[in-house]
Short mmCIF file of C-alpha atoms in Angstrom, two decimals:
data_model
loop_
_atom_site.label_atom_id
_atom_site.label_comp_id
_atom_site.label_asym_id
_atom_site.label_seq_id
_atom_site.Cartn_x
_atom_site.Cartn_y
_atom_site.Cartn_z
CA MET A 25 162.50 50.86 127.43
CA SER A 26 161.23 48.54 124.72
CA LEU A 27 157.90 48.16 123.02
CA SER A 28 156.38 45.32 121.11
CA LEU A 29 154.08 46.66 118.44
CA ALA A 30 150.41 45.75 118.36
CA HIS A 31 147.50 46.17 115.99
CA ASN A 32 144.37 46.19 118.10
CA GLY A 33 140.82 47.25 118.05
CA ALA A 34 139.69 48.55 114.64
CA ALA A 35 136.45 47.62 112.91
CA LYS A 36 138.17 47.34 109.52
CA PRO A 37 141.69 46.07 110.13
CA LEU A 38 144.48 46.75 107.68
CA ILE A 39 145.75 43.23 108.28
CA PRO A 40 143.63 40.34 109.59
CA ASP A 41 144.19 38.87 113.02
CA ILE A 42 145.43 35.31 113.42
CA ALA A 43 141.96 33.80 112.88
CA GLY A 44 141.36 35.91 109.80
CA MET A 45 144.83 35.17 108.43
CA THR A 46 144.26 31.44 108.97
CA GLY A 47 140.97 31.55 107.12
CA GLN A 48 142.44 33.44 104.17
CA VAL A 49 145.45 31.13 103.80
CA PHE A 50 143.39 27.95 104.03
CA GLN A 51 140.87 29.32 101.53
CA GLU A 52 143.61 30.14 99.02
CA LEU A 53 145.31 26.77 99.49
CA SER A 54 141.98 24.95 99.04
CA LYS A 55 141.62 26.58 95.61
CA SER A 56 145.12 25.58 94.49
CA ASP A 57 146.65 22.31 93.37
CA LEU A 58 147.70 21.81 96.99
CA LYS A 59 144.14 21.30 98.23
CA GLY A 60 144.76 17.57 98.66
CA SER A 61 147.90 18.22 100.70
CA LEU A 62 146.04 20.78 102.82
CA ALA A 63 143.24 18.29 103.51
CA ALA A 64 145.79 15.66 104.53
CA VAL A 65 147.47 18.03 107.02
CA LEU A 66 144.15 19.14 108.49
CA LYS A 67 143.24 15.46 108.87
CA HIS A 68 146.42 15.06 110.97
CA PHE A 69 145.12 17.69 113.38
CA GLU A 70 141.71 16.03 113.53
CA ILE A 71 143.28 12.66 114.33
CA ASP A 72 145.54 14.30 116.94
CA GLY A 73 142.58 15.90 118.70
CA LYS A 74 142.85 19.50 117.43
CA ALA A 75 140.41 19.93 114.61
CA ARG A 76 140.82 23.68 114.03
CA PRO A 77 144.52 24.68 113.92
CA ASN A 78 145.56 28.26 113.28
CA ILE A 79 148.14 29.18 110.67
CA GLU A 80 150.96 29.23 113.21
CA GLU A 81 150.20 25.70 114.39
CA PHE A 82 149.81 24.64 110.77
CA LEU A 83 153.27 25.95 109.80
CA SER A 84 154.91 24.45 112.87
CA HIS A 85 153.36 21.08 112.04
CA ILE A 86 154.41 20.94 108.38
CA ARG A 87 157.91 22.17 109.20
CA LEU A 88 158.31 19.47 111.81
CA LEU A 89 157.10 16.89 109.29
CA ALA A 90 159.58 18.26 106.74
CA GLN A 91 162.40 17.72 109.21
CA VAL A 92 161.37 14.10 109.67
CA ALA A 93 160.68 13.42 105.98
CA GLY A 94 164.05 14.55 104.66
CA LYS A 95 163.72 13.60 100.99
CA ASP A 96 161.15 10.89 101.68
CA SER A 97 157.54 10.90 102.93
CA VAL A 98 155.87 11.09 106.33
CA ARG A 99 152.22 10.64 107.39
CA GLY A 100 151.15 10.30 103.78
CA LEU A 101 152.83 13.48 102.54
CA LYS A 102 155.94 13.80 100.39
CA ALA A 103 158.71 16.20 101.35
CA GLU A 104 158.04 18.20 98.18
CA GLU A 105 154.38 18.63 99.12
CA LEU A 106 155.36 19.93 102.55
CA ARG A 107 157.82 22.38 101.03
CA LYS A 108 155.21 23.70 98.60
CA LEU A 109 152.64 24.07 101.39
CA ASP A 110 155.13 26.07 103.44
CA ASN A 111 156.15 28.31 100.53
CA GLU A 112 152.60 28.97 99.37
CA ALA A 113 151.29 29.64 102.88
CA CYS A 114 154.09 32.16 103.47
CA LYS A 115 153.34 33.79 100.12
CA PHE A 116 149.68 34.26 101.03
CA ILE A 117 150.67 35.65 104.44
CA SER A 118 153.09 38.06 102.76
CA ASP A 119 150.43 39.24 100.34
CA ALA A 120 148.00 39.89 103.20
CA ALA A 121 150.64 41.76 105.22
CA ALA A 122 151.99 43.84 102.32
CA VAL A 123 149.97 46.97 103.12
CA SER A 124 150.80 50.58 103.90
CA LEU A 125 149.60 52.94 106.59
CA PRO A 126 146.84 55.11 105.09
CA ASN A 127 148.00 58.46 106.50
CA ILE A 128 150.52 60.03 108.87
CA ASN A 129 148.22 60.24 111.88
CA THR A 130 148.31 56.60 112.98
CA PRO A 131 149.28 54.92 116.26
CA TYR A 132 152.52 53.89 114.58
CA HIS A 133 153.35 57.50 113.83
CA HIS A 134 152.51 58.51 117.40
CA LEU A 135 154.80 55.78 118.71
CA THR A 136 157.70 56.59 116.42
CA ALA A 137 157.33 60.33 117.04
CA TRP A 138 157.71 59.57 120.74
CA VAL A 139 160.77 57.40 120.00
CA GLY A 140 162.46 60.28 118.17
CA ALA A 141 161.21 63.10 120.42
CA ILE A 142 164.28 63.49 122.65
CA ASN A 143 167.94 62.64 122.83
CA ARG A 144 168.26 59.44 124.84
CA LEU A 145 170.97 58.02 127.07
CA TYR A 146 169.96 54.54 125.93
CA PRO A 147 168.41 53.59 122.58
CA ILE A 148 164.79 52.50 122.31
CA GLN A 149 164.54 48.86 121.27
CA ILE A 150 161.40 47.63 119.51
CA PHE A 151 160.83 43.88 119.51
CA THR A 152 157.98 42.75 117.27
CA THR A 153 156.56 39.44 116.14
CA ASN A 154 154.81 41.15 113.22
CA TYR A 155 156.26 40.76 109.74
CA ASP A 156 154.60 43.67 107.94
CA LEU A 157 156.44 46.93 107.17
CA LEU A 158 154.19 49.35 109.09
CA ALA A 159 156.77 50.13 111.78
CA GLU A 160 159.42 50.83 109.15
CA GLN A 161 157.06 53.11 107.25
CA ALA A 162 156.24 55.18 110.35
CA LEU A 163 159.87 55.40 111.47
CA GLU A 164 160.98 56.63 108.06
CA GLN A 165 158.11 59.08 107.62
CA ASN A 166 158.94 60.58 111.02
CA ARG A 167 162.65 60.63 110.07
CA VAL A 168 163.62 58.45 113.02
CA PRO A 169 166.86 56.56 112.25
CA TYR A 170 166.83 52.87 113.10
CA PHE A 171 168.87 49.70 112.72
CA ASP A 172 167.27 46.30 112.06
CA GLY A 173 170.27 44.01 111.64
CA PHE A 174 170.83 44.69 107.94
CA VAL A 175 173.48 46.86 106.31
CA GLY A 176 174.33 47.94 102.78
CA THR A 177 172.54 49.72 99.95
CA ARG A 178 172.74 47.80 96.67
CA ASP A 179 172.56 44.29 98.11
CA THR A 180 171.54 44.70 101.74
CA PHE A 181 172.63 41.80 103.93
CA PHE A 182 172.17 40.55 107.48
CA ASP A 183 175.14 41.47 109.72
CA LEU A 184 175.17 39.55 113.00
CA GLN A 185 178.43 41.18 114.16
CA ALA A 186 176.95 44.67 113.84
CA MET A 187 173.99 43.57 115.99
CA GLU A 188 176.20 42.16 118.72
CA GLN A 189 178.62 45.11 118.89
CA ASP A 190 175.77 47.66 119.08
CA GLN A 191 177.92 50.77 118.84
CA LEU A 192 175.44 52.88 116.90
CA PRO A 193 174.31 56.31 118.19
CA ASN A 194 171.74 56.11 120.97
CA ARG A 195 169.31 58.24 118.97
CA TRP A 196 168.98 55.33 116.53
CA ALA A 197 166.11 53.01 117.43
CA ARG A 198 166.67 49.26 117.21
CA LEU A 199 163.98 47.27 115.41
CA TRP A 200 164.14 43.51 115.99
CA LYS A 201 161.63 41.48 113.94
CA ILE A 202 161.52 38.16 115.75
CA HIS A 203 159.31 36.36 113.22
CA GLY A 204 161.00 37.72 110.15
CA SER A 205 159.65 40.16 107.59
CA ILE A 206 157.96 40.16 104.22
CA ASN A 207 160.98 41.96 102.77
CA TRP A 208 163.53 39.45 104.04
CA SER A 209 164.65 36.85 101.54
CA GLU A 210 167.10 34.00 101.22
CA ASP A 211 169.28 33.59 98.13
CA GLU A 212 170.40 30.34 96.53
CA GLU A 213 173.50 30.27 98.73
CA GLY A 214 171.42 30.49 101.90
CA LYS A 215 172.42 34.10 102.67
CA ILE A 216 169.83 36.41 104.18
CA HIS A 217 169.05 39.74 102.49
CA ARG A 218 166.57 42.56 102.92
CA ARG A 219 164.84 43.51 99.70
CA SER A 220 162.83 46.63 98.89
CA SER A 221 159.94 44.38 97.88
CA ALA A 222 158.77 40.90 98.77
CA GLY A 223 160.73 38.17 96.99
CA SER A 224 159.89 34.58 96.14
CA LYS A 225 161.61 33.24 99.25
CA GLN A 226 160.34 35.50 101.98
CA LEU A 227 161.68 34.71 105.42
CA ILE A 228 158.58 34.95 107.52
CA TYR A 229 157.85 32.39 110.16
CA PRO A 230 154.97 32.86 112.56
CA SER A 231 156.13 29.84 114.54
CA HIS A 232 159.22 29.24 116.63
CA LEU A 233 160.12 26.08 114.72
CA LYS A 234 162.74 26.71 112.02
CA TYR A 235 163.78 23.79 109.89
CA ASP A 236 167.18 24.80 108.58
CA GLU A 237 170.18 26.74 109.82
CA SER A 238 169.72 29.72 107.50
CA ARG A 239 166.20 30.38 108.77
CA ARG A 240 167.16 29.87 112.39
CA MET A 241 170.01 32.37 112.31
CA PRO A 242 168.03 35.64 112.12
CA TYR A 243 165.43 34.30 114.54
CA LEU A 244 167.94 33.34 117.20
CA ALA A 245 169.88 36.58 116.71
CA MET A 246 166.72 38.61 117.37
CA LEU A 247 165.96 36.57 120.49
CA ASP A 248 169.51 37.15 121.69
CA ARG A 249 168.86 40.89 121.48
CA LEU A 250 165.82 40.45 123.75
CA ARG A 251 167.80 38.29 126.15
CA THR A 252 170.62 40.86 126.28
CA PHE A 253 168.18 43.72 126.76
CA LEU A 254 166.51 42.05 129.74
CA GLY A 255 169.92 41.56 131.31
CA GLN A 256 170.59 45.31 131.43
CA PRO A 257 170.27 47.14 134.78
CA ALA A 258 166.78 48.61 135.32
CA ALA A 259 165.52 47.40 131.94
CA ILE A 260 161.86 48.20 131.26
CA LEU A 261 159.92 46.08 128.78
CA ILE A 262 156.48 47.33 127.70
CA VAL A 263 154.47 44.66 125.90
CA SER A 264 151.49 45.54 123.72
CA GLY A 265 149.55 43.26 121.40
CA TYR A 266 151.27 40.00 122.35
CA SER A 267 149.06 37.26 123.80
CA PHE A 268 151.85 35.27 125.52
CA SER A 269 150.98 32.11 123.62
CA ASP A 270 154.53 31.37 122.40
CA GLU A 271 156.12 29.29 125.14
CA HIS A 272 159.61 29.74 123.71
CA LEU A 273 159.36 33.53 123.74
CA ASN A 274 157.68 33.45 127.15
CA GLU A 275 160.58 31.42 128.51
CA ILE A 276 163.11 34.04 127.38
CA ILE A 277 161.09 36.86 128.95
CA LEU A 278 160.61 35.00 132.23
CA GLN A 279 164.23 33.88 132.43
CA GLY A 280 165.36 37.44 131.79
CA LEU A 281 163.11 38.78 134.55
CA GLN A 282 164.15 36.02 136.92
CA GLY A 283 167.86 36.58 136.29
CA ASN A 284 167.65 40.36 136.67
CA SER A 285 165.65 41.58 139.67
CA THR A 286 166.05 45.20 138.50
CA ALA A 287 164.27 44.52 135.19
CA THR A 288 160.51 45.10 134.96
CA ALA A 289 157.92 44.15 132.35
CA PHE A 290 154.48 45.69 131.90
CA ALA A 291 152.08 43.66 129.77
CA LEU A 292 149.30 45.90 128.43
CA MET A 293 146.41 43.59 127.54
CA TYR A 294 143.56 44.59 125.25
CA SER A 295 140.60 42.95 126.96
CA GLN A 296 139.52 41.55 130.34
CA LEU A 297 142.04 39.66 132.44
CA ALA A 298 140.00 36.44 132.24
CA LYS A 299 140.73 36.36 128.50
CA HIS A 300 144.47 36.43 129.18
CA GLU A 301 144.80 33.49 131.55
CA ASN A 302 148.27 32.52 130.36
CA VAL A 303 149.99 35.82 131.11
CA GLY A 304 148.01 36.15 134.35
CA ARG A 305 149.33 32.79 135.47
CA LEU A 306 152.89 33.71 134.52
CA ALA A 307 152.65 37.03 136.36
CA GLY A 308 151.54 35.16 139.47
CA THR A 309 155.02 33.62 139.61
CA ARG A 310 157.16 36.67 138.77
CA SER A 311 156.99 39.82 140.88
CA ASN A 312 158.58 41.94 138.13
CA LEU A 313 156.05 40.89 135.46
CA ASN A 314 153.02 43.17 135.80
CA VAL A 315 149.83 42.60 133.82
CA LEU A 316 147.48 45.51 133.16
CA ALA A 317 144.22 44.32 131.59
CA ARG A 318 141.01 46.22 130.95
CA ASP A 319 139.23 45.26 134.18
CA ALA A 320 142.05 44.11 136.47
CA GLY A 321 145.75 43.43 136.75
CA VAL A 322 148.38 41.28 138.38
CA LEU A 323 150.89 43.48 140.19
CA GLY A 324 153.72 42.02 142.22
CA THR A 325 152.12 38.55 141.81
CA ARG A 326 148.85 39.79 143.37
CA LEU A 327 145.51 40.13 141.61
CA ALA A 328 144.16 43.69 141.68
CA ARG A 329 140.69 44.76 140.55
CA TRP A 330 140.44 48.32 139.29
CA SER A 331 138.55 50.77 141.45
CA THR A 332 134.87 51.75 141.35
CA SER A 333 133.20 55.10 142.03
CA ASP A 334 129.77 56.28 143.11
CA GLY A 335 129.94 59.03 140.51
CA LYS A 336 131.69 59.36 137.18
CA PRO A 337 135.07 61.05 137.74
CA SER A 338 136.03 63.84 135.39
CA GLN A 339 138.63 63.03 132.76
CA SER A 340 140.23 64.85 129.85
CA GLY A 341 142.79 64.38 127.13
CA ALA A 342 143.89 60.85 126.21
CA PRO A 343 143.59 59.00 129.53
CA ALA A 344 144.96 55.62 130.43
CA VAL A 345 141.73 54.96 132.33
CA THR A 346 138.08 55.37 131.36
CA TRP A 347 134.97 54.95 133.48
CA THR A 348 131.98 52.79 132.54
CA ALA A 349 128.59 52.75 134.22
CA ASP A 350 127.57 49.55 135.97
CA PRO A 351 124.72 48.02 133.89
CA GLN A 352 123.01 46.96 137.13
CA ASP A 353 123.41 50.32 138.86
CA GLN A 354 123.88 53.40 136.68
CA SER A 355 125.04 55.43 139.67
CA LYS A 356 128.18 53.31 140.04
CA PHE A 357 131.11 53.42 137.65
CA HIS A 358 133.90 50.93 137.02
CA SER A 359 137.33 52.06 135.90
CA GLU A 360 138.89 50.41 132.84
CA PHE A 361 142.55 50.46 131.83
CA VAL A 362 142.60 51.13 128.09
CA LEU A 363 146.28 51.38 127.10
CA GLY A 364 146.11 47.77 125.95
CA ASP A 365 144.50 49.21 122.83
CA PHE A 366 147.41 50.21 120.60
CA ALA A 367 145.47 53.17 119.19
CA THR A 368 144.90 54.54 122.71
CA LEU A 369 148.53 53.88 123.62
CA GLY A 370 149.56 55.93 120.59
CA LEU A 371 147.39 58.85 121.71
CA PHE A 372 148.84 58.56 125.20
CA LEU A 373 152.38 58.82 123.81
CA GLN A 374 151.31 61.75 121.67
CA GLU A 375 150.07 63.50 124.81
CA ILE A 376 153.47 62.95 126.39
CA ILE A 377 155.39 64.68 123.61
CA GLY A 378 152.69 67.28 122.89
CA ALA A 379 150.34 67.62 119.96
CA THR A 380 152.01 67.93 116.57
CA ASP A 381 150.59 69.32 113.34
CA ARG A 382 150.40 66.37 110.96
CA HIS A 383 148.13 68.11 108.45
CA GLN A 384 145.44 65.57 109.27
CA ASN A 385 141.99 65.73 110.85
CA PRO A 386 142.76 65.14 114.56
CA THR A 387 139.59 63.09 114.91
CA GLU A 388 140.55 60.77 112.08
CA THR A 389 140.89 57.13 113.07
CA THR A 390 143.17 54.60 111.49
CA PRO A 391 142.34 50.95 110.79
CA THR A 392 144.77 48.58 112.44
CA LYS A 393 144.91 44.82 112.66
CA GLY A 394 144.10 42.44 115.48
CA ASP A 395 146.66 40.67 117.60
CA ILE A 396 149.23 38.55 115.83
CA ASP A 397 150.89 36.69 118.62
CA ALA A 398 154.26 35.00 118.73
CA SER A 399 153.28 31.38 118.76
#
């Protein structure tokens, strides 16, 4: 089983969603000496028919221009300007994502407690497009051992061979950060390291376009882990908080499901199915990709609306389904699948392993961030 971490549904998110992150980065850049360069790039999008790019599209665009520019200029921008835009944007993203979980009763802690609850025949693998350190914090606070591709103590470094051999104990979780991390850095020789704090050359890339070999290497290695996982017999991939807007990542998931008929993926979507047209369309072509949205799902390529009831069914605990009265007829109730909310998913996993005393108010809620997808 594998889970992709999400950050859904809180009124005051720890980390902004993609729209909020875009706004923050553009605001900071507009106050810097790069405001002219930012305006020039945004003009590119306006000319090309997309006036409001998000930060992922912005980074992909300037990195593609940097590839073309070399040491020269392209579309009115010098290579040095493009490099500075990239570095500064990543710095602002890192600053926004450099937060800590506020207590030990969060969805992350519920998830990682479930990961470490039993001895497993096969290790849990967590694939995430997020580049914060919230998963690491929860794993360590719950004393769940994990491997993320880096080894060492004094000068931790990225070890591709250790990833590929995968001979660690099964009780160790595997954490694969597809879009990098705020505590990854690149030294002057192009070697990748994991630092205890964010460095000046953070390797975060919320886009699939990498413009040099050193940045591509960790990214492709993480994707290879996903590809290998989906090739295993009876592999189960649970997806939470990913909007299926990264065509490259989607292609790997679909190819894995197509090449292995025993593998199954469950996409837990936060809102109504109509708001997730892309994954609904993909699930219509793959019988082993199942979409579970709030009001409906796509199961075995077929659209399924959740059931209704003439009376409100009884429910207790942390259910996967809630019932909502029909606004037109209060005597009728519609069922809603709510595990697409990461906070609810965490409570569901906590129910599985049993309540644990975390010395916290059990009714306490934790702010989490909105979807950061893998585009």
